[in-house]
mmCIF file of C-alpha atoms and ligand atoms in Angstrom:
data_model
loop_
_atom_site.group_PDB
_atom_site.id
_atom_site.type_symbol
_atom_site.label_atom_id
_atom_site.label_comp_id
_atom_site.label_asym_id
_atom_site.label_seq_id
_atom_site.Cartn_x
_atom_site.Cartn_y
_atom_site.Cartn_z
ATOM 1 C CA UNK A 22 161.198 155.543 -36.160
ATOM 2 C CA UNK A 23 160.390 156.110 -32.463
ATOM 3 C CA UNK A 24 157.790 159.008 -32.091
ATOM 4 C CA UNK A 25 159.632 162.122 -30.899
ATOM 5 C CA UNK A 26 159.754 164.008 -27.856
ATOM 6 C CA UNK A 27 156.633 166.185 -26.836
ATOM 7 C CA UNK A 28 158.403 168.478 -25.705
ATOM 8 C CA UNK A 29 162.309 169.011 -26.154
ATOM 9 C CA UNK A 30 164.622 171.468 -24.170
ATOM 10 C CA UNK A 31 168.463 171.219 -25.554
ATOM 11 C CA UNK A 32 171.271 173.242 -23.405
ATOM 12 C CA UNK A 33 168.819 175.627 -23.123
ATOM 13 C CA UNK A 34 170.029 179.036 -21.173
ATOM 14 C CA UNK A 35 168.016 182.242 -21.137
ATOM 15 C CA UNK A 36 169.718 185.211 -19.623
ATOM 16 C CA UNK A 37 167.855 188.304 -19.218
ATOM 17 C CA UNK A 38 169.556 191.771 -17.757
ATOM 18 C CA UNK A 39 171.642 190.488 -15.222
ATOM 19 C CA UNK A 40 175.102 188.425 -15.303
ATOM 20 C CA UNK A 41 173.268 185.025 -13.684
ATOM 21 C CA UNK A 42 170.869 183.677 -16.102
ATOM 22 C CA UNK A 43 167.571 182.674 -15.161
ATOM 23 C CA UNK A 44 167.987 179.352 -16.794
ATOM 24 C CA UNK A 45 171.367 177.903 -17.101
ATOM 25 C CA UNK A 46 171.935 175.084 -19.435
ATOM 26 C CA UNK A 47 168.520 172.997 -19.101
ATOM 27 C CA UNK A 48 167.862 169.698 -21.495
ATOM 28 C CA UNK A 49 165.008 167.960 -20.424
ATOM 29 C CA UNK A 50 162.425 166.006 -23.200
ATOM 30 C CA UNK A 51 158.856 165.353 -22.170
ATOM 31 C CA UNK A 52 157.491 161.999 -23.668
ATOM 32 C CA UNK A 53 153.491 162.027 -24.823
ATOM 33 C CA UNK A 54 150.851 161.706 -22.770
ATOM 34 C CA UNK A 55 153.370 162.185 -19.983
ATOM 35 C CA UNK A 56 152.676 164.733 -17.146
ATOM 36 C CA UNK A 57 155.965 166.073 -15.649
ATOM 37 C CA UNK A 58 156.030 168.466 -12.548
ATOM 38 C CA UNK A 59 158.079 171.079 -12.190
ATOM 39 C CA UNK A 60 159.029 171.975 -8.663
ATOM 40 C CA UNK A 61 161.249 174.957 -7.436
ATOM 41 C CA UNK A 62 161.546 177.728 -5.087
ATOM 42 C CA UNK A 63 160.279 180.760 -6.273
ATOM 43 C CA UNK A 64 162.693 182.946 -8.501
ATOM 44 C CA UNK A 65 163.963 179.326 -9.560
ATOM 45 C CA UNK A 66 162.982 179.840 -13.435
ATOM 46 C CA UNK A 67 159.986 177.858 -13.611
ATOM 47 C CA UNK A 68 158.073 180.754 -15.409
ATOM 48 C CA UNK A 69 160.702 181.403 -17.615
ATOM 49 C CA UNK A 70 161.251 177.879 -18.726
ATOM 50 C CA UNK A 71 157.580 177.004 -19.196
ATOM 51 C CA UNK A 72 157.599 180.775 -21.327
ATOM 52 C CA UNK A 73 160.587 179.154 -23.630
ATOM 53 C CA UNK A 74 158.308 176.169 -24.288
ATOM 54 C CA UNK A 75 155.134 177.846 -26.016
ATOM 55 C CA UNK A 76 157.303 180.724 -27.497
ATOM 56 C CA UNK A 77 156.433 184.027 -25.019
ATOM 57 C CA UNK A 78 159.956 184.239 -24.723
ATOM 58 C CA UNK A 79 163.302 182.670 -26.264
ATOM 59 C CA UNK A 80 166.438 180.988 -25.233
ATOM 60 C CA UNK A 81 169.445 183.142 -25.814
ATOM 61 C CA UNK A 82 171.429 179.358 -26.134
ATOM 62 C CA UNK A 83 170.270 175.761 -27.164
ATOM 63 C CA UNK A 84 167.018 174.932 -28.486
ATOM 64 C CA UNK A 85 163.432 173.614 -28.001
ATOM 65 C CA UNK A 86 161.708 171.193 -29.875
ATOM 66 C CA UNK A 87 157.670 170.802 -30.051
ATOM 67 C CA UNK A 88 156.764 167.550 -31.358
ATOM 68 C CA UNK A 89 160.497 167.396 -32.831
ATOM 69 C CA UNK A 90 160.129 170.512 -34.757
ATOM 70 C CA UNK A 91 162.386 173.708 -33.499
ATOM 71 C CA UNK A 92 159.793 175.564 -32.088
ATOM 72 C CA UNK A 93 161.194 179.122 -33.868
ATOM 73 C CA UNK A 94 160.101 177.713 -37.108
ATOM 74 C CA UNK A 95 156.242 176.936 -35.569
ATOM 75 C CA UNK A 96 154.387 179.924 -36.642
ATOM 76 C CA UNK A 97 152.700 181.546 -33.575
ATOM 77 C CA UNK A 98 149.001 180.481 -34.215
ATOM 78 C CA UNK A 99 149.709 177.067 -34.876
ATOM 79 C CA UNK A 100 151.746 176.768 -31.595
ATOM 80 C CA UNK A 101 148.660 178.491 -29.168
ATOM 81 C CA UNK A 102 146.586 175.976 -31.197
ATOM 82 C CA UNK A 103 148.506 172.946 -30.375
ATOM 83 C CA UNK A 104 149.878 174.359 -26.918
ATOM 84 C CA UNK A 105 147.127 175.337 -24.343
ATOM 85 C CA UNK A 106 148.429 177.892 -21.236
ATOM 86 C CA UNK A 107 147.325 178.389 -17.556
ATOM 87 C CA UNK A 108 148.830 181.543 -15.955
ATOM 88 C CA UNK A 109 149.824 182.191 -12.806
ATOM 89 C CA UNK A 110 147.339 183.841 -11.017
ATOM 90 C CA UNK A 111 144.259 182.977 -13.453
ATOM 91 C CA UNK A 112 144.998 185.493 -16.143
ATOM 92 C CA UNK A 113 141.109 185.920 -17.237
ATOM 93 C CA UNK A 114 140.287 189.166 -18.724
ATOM 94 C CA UNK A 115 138.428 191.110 -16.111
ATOM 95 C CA UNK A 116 135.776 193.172 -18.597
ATOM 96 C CA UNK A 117 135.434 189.274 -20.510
ATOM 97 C CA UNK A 118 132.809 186.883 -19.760
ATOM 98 C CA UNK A 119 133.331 183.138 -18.891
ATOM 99 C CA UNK A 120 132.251 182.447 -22.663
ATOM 100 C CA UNK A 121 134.311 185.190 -23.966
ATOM 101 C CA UNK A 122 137.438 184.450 -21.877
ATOM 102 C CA UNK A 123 137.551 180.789 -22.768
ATOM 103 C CA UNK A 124 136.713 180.887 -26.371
ATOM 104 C CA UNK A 125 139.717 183.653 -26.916
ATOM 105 C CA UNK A 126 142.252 180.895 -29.196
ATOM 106 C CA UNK A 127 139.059 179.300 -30.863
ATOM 107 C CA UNK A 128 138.064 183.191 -31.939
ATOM 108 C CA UNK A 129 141.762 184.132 -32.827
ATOM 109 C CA UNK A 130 141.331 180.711 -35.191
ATOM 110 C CA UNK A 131 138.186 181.934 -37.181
ATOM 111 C CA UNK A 132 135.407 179.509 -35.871
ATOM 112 C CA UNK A 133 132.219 180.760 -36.267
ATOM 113 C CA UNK A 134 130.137 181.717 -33.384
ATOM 114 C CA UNK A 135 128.275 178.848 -33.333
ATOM 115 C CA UNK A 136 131.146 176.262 -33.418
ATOM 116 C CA UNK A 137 132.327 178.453 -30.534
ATOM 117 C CA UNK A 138 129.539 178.629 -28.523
ATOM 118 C CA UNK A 139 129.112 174.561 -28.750
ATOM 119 C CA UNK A 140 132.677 174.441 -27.736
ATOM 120 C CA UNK A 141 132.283 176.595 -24.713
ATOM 121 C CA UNK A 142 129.335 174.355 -23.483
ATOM 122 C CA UNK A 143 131.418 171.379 -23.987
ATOM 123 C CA UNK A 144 134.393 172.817 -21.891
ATOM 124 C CA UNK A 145 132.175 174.032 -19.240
ATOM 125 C CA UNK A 146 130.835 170.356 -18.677
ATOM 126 C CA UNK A 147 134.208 169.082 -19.399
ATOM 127 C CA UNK A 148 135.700 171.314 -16.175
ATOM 128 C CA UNK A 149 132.201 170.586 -14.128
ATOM 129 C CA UNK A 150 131.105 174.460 -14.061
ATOM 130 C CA UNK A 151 127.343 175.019 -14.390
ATOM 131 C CA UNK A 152 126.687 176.172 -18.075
ATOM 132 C CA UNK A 153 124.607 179.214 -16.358
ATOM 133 C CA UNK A 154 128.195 180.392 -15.189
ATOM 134 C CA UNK A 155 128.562 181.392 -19.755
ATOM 135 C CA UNK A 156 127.657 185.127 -19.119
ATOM 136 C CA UNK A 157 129.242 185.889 -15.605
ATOM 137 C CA UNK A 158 132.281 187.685 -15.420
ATOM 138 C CA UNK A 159 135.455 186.662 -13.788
ATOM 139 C CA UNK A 160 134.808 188.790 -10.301
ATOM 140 C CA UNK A 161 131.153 186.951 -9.667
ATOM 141 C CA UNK A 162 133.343 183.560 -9.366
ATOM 142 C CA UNK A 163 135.072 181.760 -6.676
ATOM 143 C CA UNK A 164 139.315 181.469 -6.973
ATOM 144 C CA UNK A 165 138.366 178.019 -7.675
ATOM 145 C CA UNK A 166 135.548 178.339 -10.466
ATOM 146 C CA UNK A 167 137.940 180.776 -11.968
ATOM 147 C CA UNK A 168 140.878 178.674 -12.030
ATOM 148 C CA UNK A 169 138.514 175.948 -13.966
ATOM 149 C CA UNK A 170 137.935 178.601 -16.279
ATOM 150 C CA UNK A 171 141.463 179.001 -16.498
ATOM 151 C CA UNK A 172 142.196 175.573 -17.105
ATOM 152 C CA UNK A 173 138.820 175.469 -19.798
ATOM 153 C CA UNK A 174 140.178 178.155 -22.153
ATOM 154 C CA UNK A 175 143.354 176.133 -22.012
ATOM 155 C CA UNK A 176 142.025 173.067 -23.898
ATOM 156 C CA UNK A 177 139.355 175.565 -25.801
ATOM 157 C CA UNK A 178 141.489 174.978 -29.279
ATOM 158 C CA UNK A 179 141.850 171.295 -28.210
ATOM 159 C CA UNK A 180 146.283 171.577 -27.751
ATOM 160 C CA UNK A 181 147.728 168.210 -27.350
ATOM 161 C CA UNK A 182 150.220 169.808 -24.764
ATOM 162 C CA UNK A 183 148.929 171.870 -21.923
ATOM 163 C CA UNK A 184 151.246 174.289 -19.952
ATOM 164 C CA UNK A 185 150.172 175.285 -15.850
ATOM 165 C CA UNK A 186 151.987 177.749 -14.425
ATOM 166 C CA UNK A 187 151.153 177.006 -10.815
ATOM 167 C CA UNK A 188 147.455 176.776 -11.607
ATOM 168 C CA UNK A 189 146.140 176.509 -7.999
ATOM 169 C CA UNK A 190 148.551 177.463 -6.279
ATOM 170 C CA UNK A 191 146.102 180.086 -4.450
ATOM 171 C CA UNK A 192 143.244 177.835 -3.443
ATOM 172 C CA UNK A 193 143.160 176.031 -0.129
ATOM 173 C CA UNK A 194 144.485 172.732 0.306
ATOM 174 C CA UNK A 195 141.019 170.907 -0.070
ATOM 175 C CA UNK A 196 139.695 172.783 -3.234
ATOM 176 C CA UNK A 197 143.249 172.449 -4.685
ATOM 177 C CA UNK A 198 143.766 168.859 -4.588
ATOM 178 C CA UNK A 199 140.127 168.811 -6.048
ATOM 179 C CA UNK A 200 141.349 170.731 -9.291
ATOM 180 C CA UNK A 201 144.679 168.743 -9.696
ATOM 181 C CA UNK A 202 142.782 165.530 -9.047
ATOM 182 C CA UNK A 203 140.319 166.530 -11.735
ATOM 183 C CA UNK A 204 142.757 167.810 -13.997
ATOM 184 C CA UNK A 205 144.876 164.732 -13.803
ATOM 185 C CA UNK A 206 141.330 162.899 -15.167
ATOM 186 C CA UNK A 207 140.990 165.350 -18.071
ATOM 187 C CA UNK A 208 145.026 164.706 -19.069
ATOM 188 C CA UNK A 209 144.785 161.363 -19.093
ATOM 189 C CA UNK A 210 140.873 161.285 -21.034
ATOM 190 C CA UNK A 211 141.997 163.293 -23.518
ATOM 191 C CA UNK A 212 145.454 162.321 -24.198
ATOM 192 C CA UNK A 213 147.458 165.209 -23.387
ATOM 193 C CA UNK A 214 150.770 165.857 -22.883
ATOM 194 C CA UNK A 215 151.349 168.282 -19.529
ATOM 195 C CA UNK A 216 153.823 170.157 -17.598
ATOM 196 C CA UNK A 217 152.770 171.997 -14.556
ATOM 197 C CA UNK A 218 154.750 174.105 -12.387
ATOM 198 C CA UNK A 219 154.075 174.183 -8.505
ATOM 199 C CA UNK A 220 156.450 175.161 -5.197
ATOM 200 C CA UNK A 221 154.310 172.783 -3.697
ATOM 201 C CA UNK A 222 155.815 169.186 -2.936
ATOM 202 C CA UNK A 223 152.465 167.207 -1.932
ATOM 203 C CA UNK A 224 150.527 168.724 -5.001
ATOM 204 C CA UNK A 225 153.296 167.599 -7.434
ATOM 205 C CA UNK A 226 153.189 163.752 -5.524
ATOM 206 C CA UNK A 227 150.074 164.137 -6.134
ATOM 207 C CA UNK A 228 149.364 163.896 -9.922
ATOM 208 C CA UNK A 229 153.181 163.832 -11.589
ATOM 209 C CA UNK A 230 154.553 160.633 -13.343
ATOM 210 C CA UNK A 231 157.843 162.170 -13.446
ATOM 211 C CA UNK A 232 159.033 165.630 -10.994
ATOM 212 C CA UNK A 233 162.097 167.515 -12.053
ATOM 213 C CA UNK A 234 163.563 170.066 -9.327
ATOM 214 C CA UNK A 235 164.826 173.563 -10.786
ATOM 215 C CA UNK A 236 166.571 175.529 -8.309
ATOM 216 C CA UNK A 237 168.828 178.939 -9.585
ATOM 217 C CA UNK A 238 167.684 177.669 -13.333
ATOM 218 C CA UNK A 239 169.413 174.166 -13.046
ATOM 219 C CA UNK A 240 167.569 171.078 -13.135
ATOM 220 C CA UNK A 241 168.837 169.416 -9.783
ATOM 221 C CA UNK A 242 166.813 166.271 -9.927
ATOM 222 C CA UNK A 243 164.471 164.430 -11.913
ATOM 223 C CA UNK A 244 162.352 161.154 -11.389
ATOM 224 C CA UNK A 245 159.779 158.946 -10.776
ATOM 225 C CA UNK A 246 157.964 160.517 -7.473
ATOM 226 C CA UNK A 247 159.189 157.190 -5.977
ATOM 227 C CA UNK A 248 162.394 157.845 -6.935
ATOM 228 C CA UNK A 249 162.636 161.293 -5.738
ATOM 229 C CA UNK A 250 161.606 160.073 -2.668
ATOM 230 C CA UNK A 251 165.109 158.650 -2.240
ATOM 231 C CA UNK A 252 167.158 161.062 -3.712
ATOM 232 C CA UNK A 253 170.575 161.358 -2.308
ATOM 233 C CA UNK A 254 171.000 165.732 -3.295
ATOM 234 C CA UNK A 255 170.644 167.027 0.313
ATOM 235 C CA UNK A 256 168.476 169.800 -0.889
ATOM 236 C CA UNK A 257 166.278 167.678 -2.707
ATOM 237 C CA UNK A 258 166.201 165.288 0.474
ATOM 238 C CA UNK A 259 165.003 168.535 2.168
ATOM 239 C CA UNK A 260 162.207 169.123 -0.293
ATOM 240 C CA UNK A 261 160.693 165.941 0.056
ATOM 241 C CA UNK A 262 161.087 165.575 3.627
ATOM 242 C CA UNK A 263 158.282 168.076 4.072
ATOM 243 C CA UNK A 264 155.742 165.659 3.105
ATOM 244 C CA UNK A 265 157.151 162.752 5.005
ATOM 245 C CA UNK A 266 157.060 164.654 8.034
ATOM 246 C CA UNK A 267 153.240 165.554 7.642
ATOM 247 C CA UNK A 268 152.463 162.089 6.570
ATOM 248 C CA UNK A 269 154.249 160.671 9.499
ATOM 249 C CA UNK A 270 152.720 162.956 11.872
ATOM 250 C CA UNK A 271 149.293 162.016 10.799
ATOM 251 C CA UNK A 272 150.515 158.389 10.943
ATOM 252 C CA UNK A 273 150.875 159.080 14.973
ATOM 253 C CA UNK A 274 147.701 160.783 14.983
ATOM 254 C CA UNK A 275 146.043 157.414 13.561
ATOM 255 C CA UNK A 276 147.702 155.324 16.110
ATOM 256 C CA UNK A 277 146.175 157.616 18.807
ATOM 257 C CA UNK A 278 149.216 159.709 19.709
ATOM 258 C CA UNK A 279 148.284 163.139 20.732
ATOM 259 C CA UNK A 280 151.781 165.520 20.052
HETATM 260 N N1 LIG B 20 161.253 189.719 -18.118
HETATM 261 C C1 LIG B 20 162.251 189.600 -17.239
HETATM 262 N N2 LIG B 20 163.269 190.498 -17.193
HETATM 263 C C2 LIG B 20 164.298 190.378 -16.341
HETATM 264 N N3 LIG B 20 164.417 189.371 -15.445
HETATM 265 C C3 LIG B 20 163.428 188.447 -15.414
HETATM 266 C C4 LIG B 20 162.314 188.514 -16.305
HETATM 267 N N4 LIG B 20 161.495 187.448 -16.047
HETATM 268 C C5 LIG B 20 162.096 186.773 -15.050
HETATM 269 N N5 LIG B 20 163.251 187.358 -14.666
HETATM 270 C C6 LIG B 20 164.169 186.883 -13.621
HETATM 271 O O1 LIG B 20 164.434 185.502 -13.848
HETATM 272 C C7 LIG B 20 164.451 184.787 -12.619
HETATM 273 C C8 LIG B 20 163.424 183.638 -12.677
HETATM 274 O O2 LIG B 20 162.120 184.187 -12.720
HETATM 275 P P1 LIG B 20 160.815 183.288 -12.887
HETATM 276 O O3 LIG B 20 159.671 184.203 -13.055
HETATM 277 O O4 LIG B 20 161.073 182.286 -13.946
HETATM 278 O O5 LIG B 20 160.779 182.557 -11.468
HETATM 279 P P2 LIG B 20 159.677 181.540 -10.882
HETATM 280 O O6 LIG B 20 160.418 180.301 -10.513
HETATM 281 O O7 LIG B 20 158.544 181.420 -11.809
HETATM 282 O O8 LIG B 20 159.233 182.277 -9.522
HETATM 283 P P3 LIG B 20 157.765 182.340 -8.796
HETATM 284 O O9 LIG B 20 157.584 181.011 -8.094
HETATM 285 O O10 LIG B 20 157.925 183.461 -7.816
HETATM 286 O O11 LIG B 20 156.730 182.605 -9.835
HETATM 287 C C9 LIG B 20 164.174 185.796 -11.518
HETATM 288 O O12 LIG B 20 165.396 186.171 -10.965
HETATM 289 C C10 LIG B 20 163.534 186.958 -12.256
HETATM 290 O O13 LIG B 20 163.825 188.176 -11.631
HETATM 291 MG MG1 LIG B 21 156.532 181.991 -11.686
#
């Protein structure tokens, strides 16, 4: 039997208050070890849909899947175990320490403190932060140092799917593409499964085997970054012609052409 979907979304609509819903009929499966990129204007659903996946929230129609189980009949801990989470905007707990912040899922779990504290070394060398950084709080670190921390207490339980909701989305372009390159290292070393959210074209060509484009809670497009490349949907043409016009003005600036 072929091994089932990561992640599976069927028909899935959630509807909150109002009469649009915020997703609107989404089926999309995510294959292991396969990092999909989820790109969409804001107020497009991206939140809500990666929300649906590890259970925060869920659908008011269809159904997802984790591993080809309906994920309403995963009991809570055993789907923050197996699914690790990167909030928008960082999420550490301000009056937390680095150590305390990242080993939050292996405490809820019952390790021992010394299983915890090995683990917290571990990530810390795994994300390339100093292991001095243990007993700082989340204020005495850079936006990037705390979005490794971010990124550490996500794999602190060891998940075999990670969820980023537009992880660096506030870091400059440099120090970004840093983290995702990184990241994209630690995915494939340790076998993981991931879907990242981002409004940011370049950063999804970037690391994604596969982009899908959400726009009003529809999926509009999904492919191969090649592939997207050459989509014929004008507004997806319009999303990826950002890029192509940087890259092709740098192009000129290689050949010597001043604007
Ligand atoms: N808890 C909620 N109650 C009511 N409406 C909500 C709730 N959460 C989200 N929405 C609505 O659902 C829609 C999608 O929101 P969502 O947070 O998923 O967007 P997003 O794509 O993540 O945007 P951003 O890029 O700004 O983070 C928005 O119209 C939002 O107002
Ligand atoms: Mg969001």
């Amino acid at each position: 039997m072929p091994e089932p979907a990561a992640i599976a979304l069927a028909d899935v609509t959630k509807r909150f208050d109002g009469d649009k819903p915020a997703l609107d009929g989404i089926s999309l499966a995510v294959q292991p070890g396969e990092f999909l990129v989820i790109v969409g204007i804001s107020g497009s659903g991206k939140t809500t849909l990666l929300q649906l996946i590890n259970r925060l929230s869920e659908p008011t129609a269809g159904q997802v899947r984790i591993g080809g189980v309906n994920a309403l009949a995963l009991d809570p801990v055993t789907l923050r175990r197996r699914i690790g989470y990167v909030f928008q905007e960082v999420g550490l707990f301000p009056h937390m320490t680095v150590a305390e912040n990242i080993a939050i899922t292996p405490r809820l779990l019952g390790w021992d403190e010394q299983r915890q504290t090995a683990r917290v070394d571990e990530l810390l060398c795994l994300v390339r932060l100093d292991p001095g950084y243990r007993a700082r709080f989340p204020h005495q670190l850079s936006g990037g140092e705390r979005q490794r921390v971010g990124v550490a207490r996500a794999l602190a339980a060891g998940p075999d799917v990670v969820l980023m909701d537009e992880p660096f989305a506030a870091l400059d372009p440099l120090t970004r593409d840093g983290l995702a390159q990184d990241y994209r290292r630690l995915h494939d070393a340790l076998r993981l499964t991931t879907v990242m959210i981002t409004h940011d074209v370049l950063e999804a060509l970037g690391v994604a085997d596969r982009i899908a484009v959400l726009q009003a809670g529809r999926i509009i497009a999904e492919g191969t970054p090649s592939a997207l490349m050459l989509h014929q949907h004008a507004d997806v043409r319009e999303l990826m012609l950002t890029p192509r016009k940087i890259a092709d003005r740098v192009g000129a600036l290689l050949a010597g052409k001043e604007r």
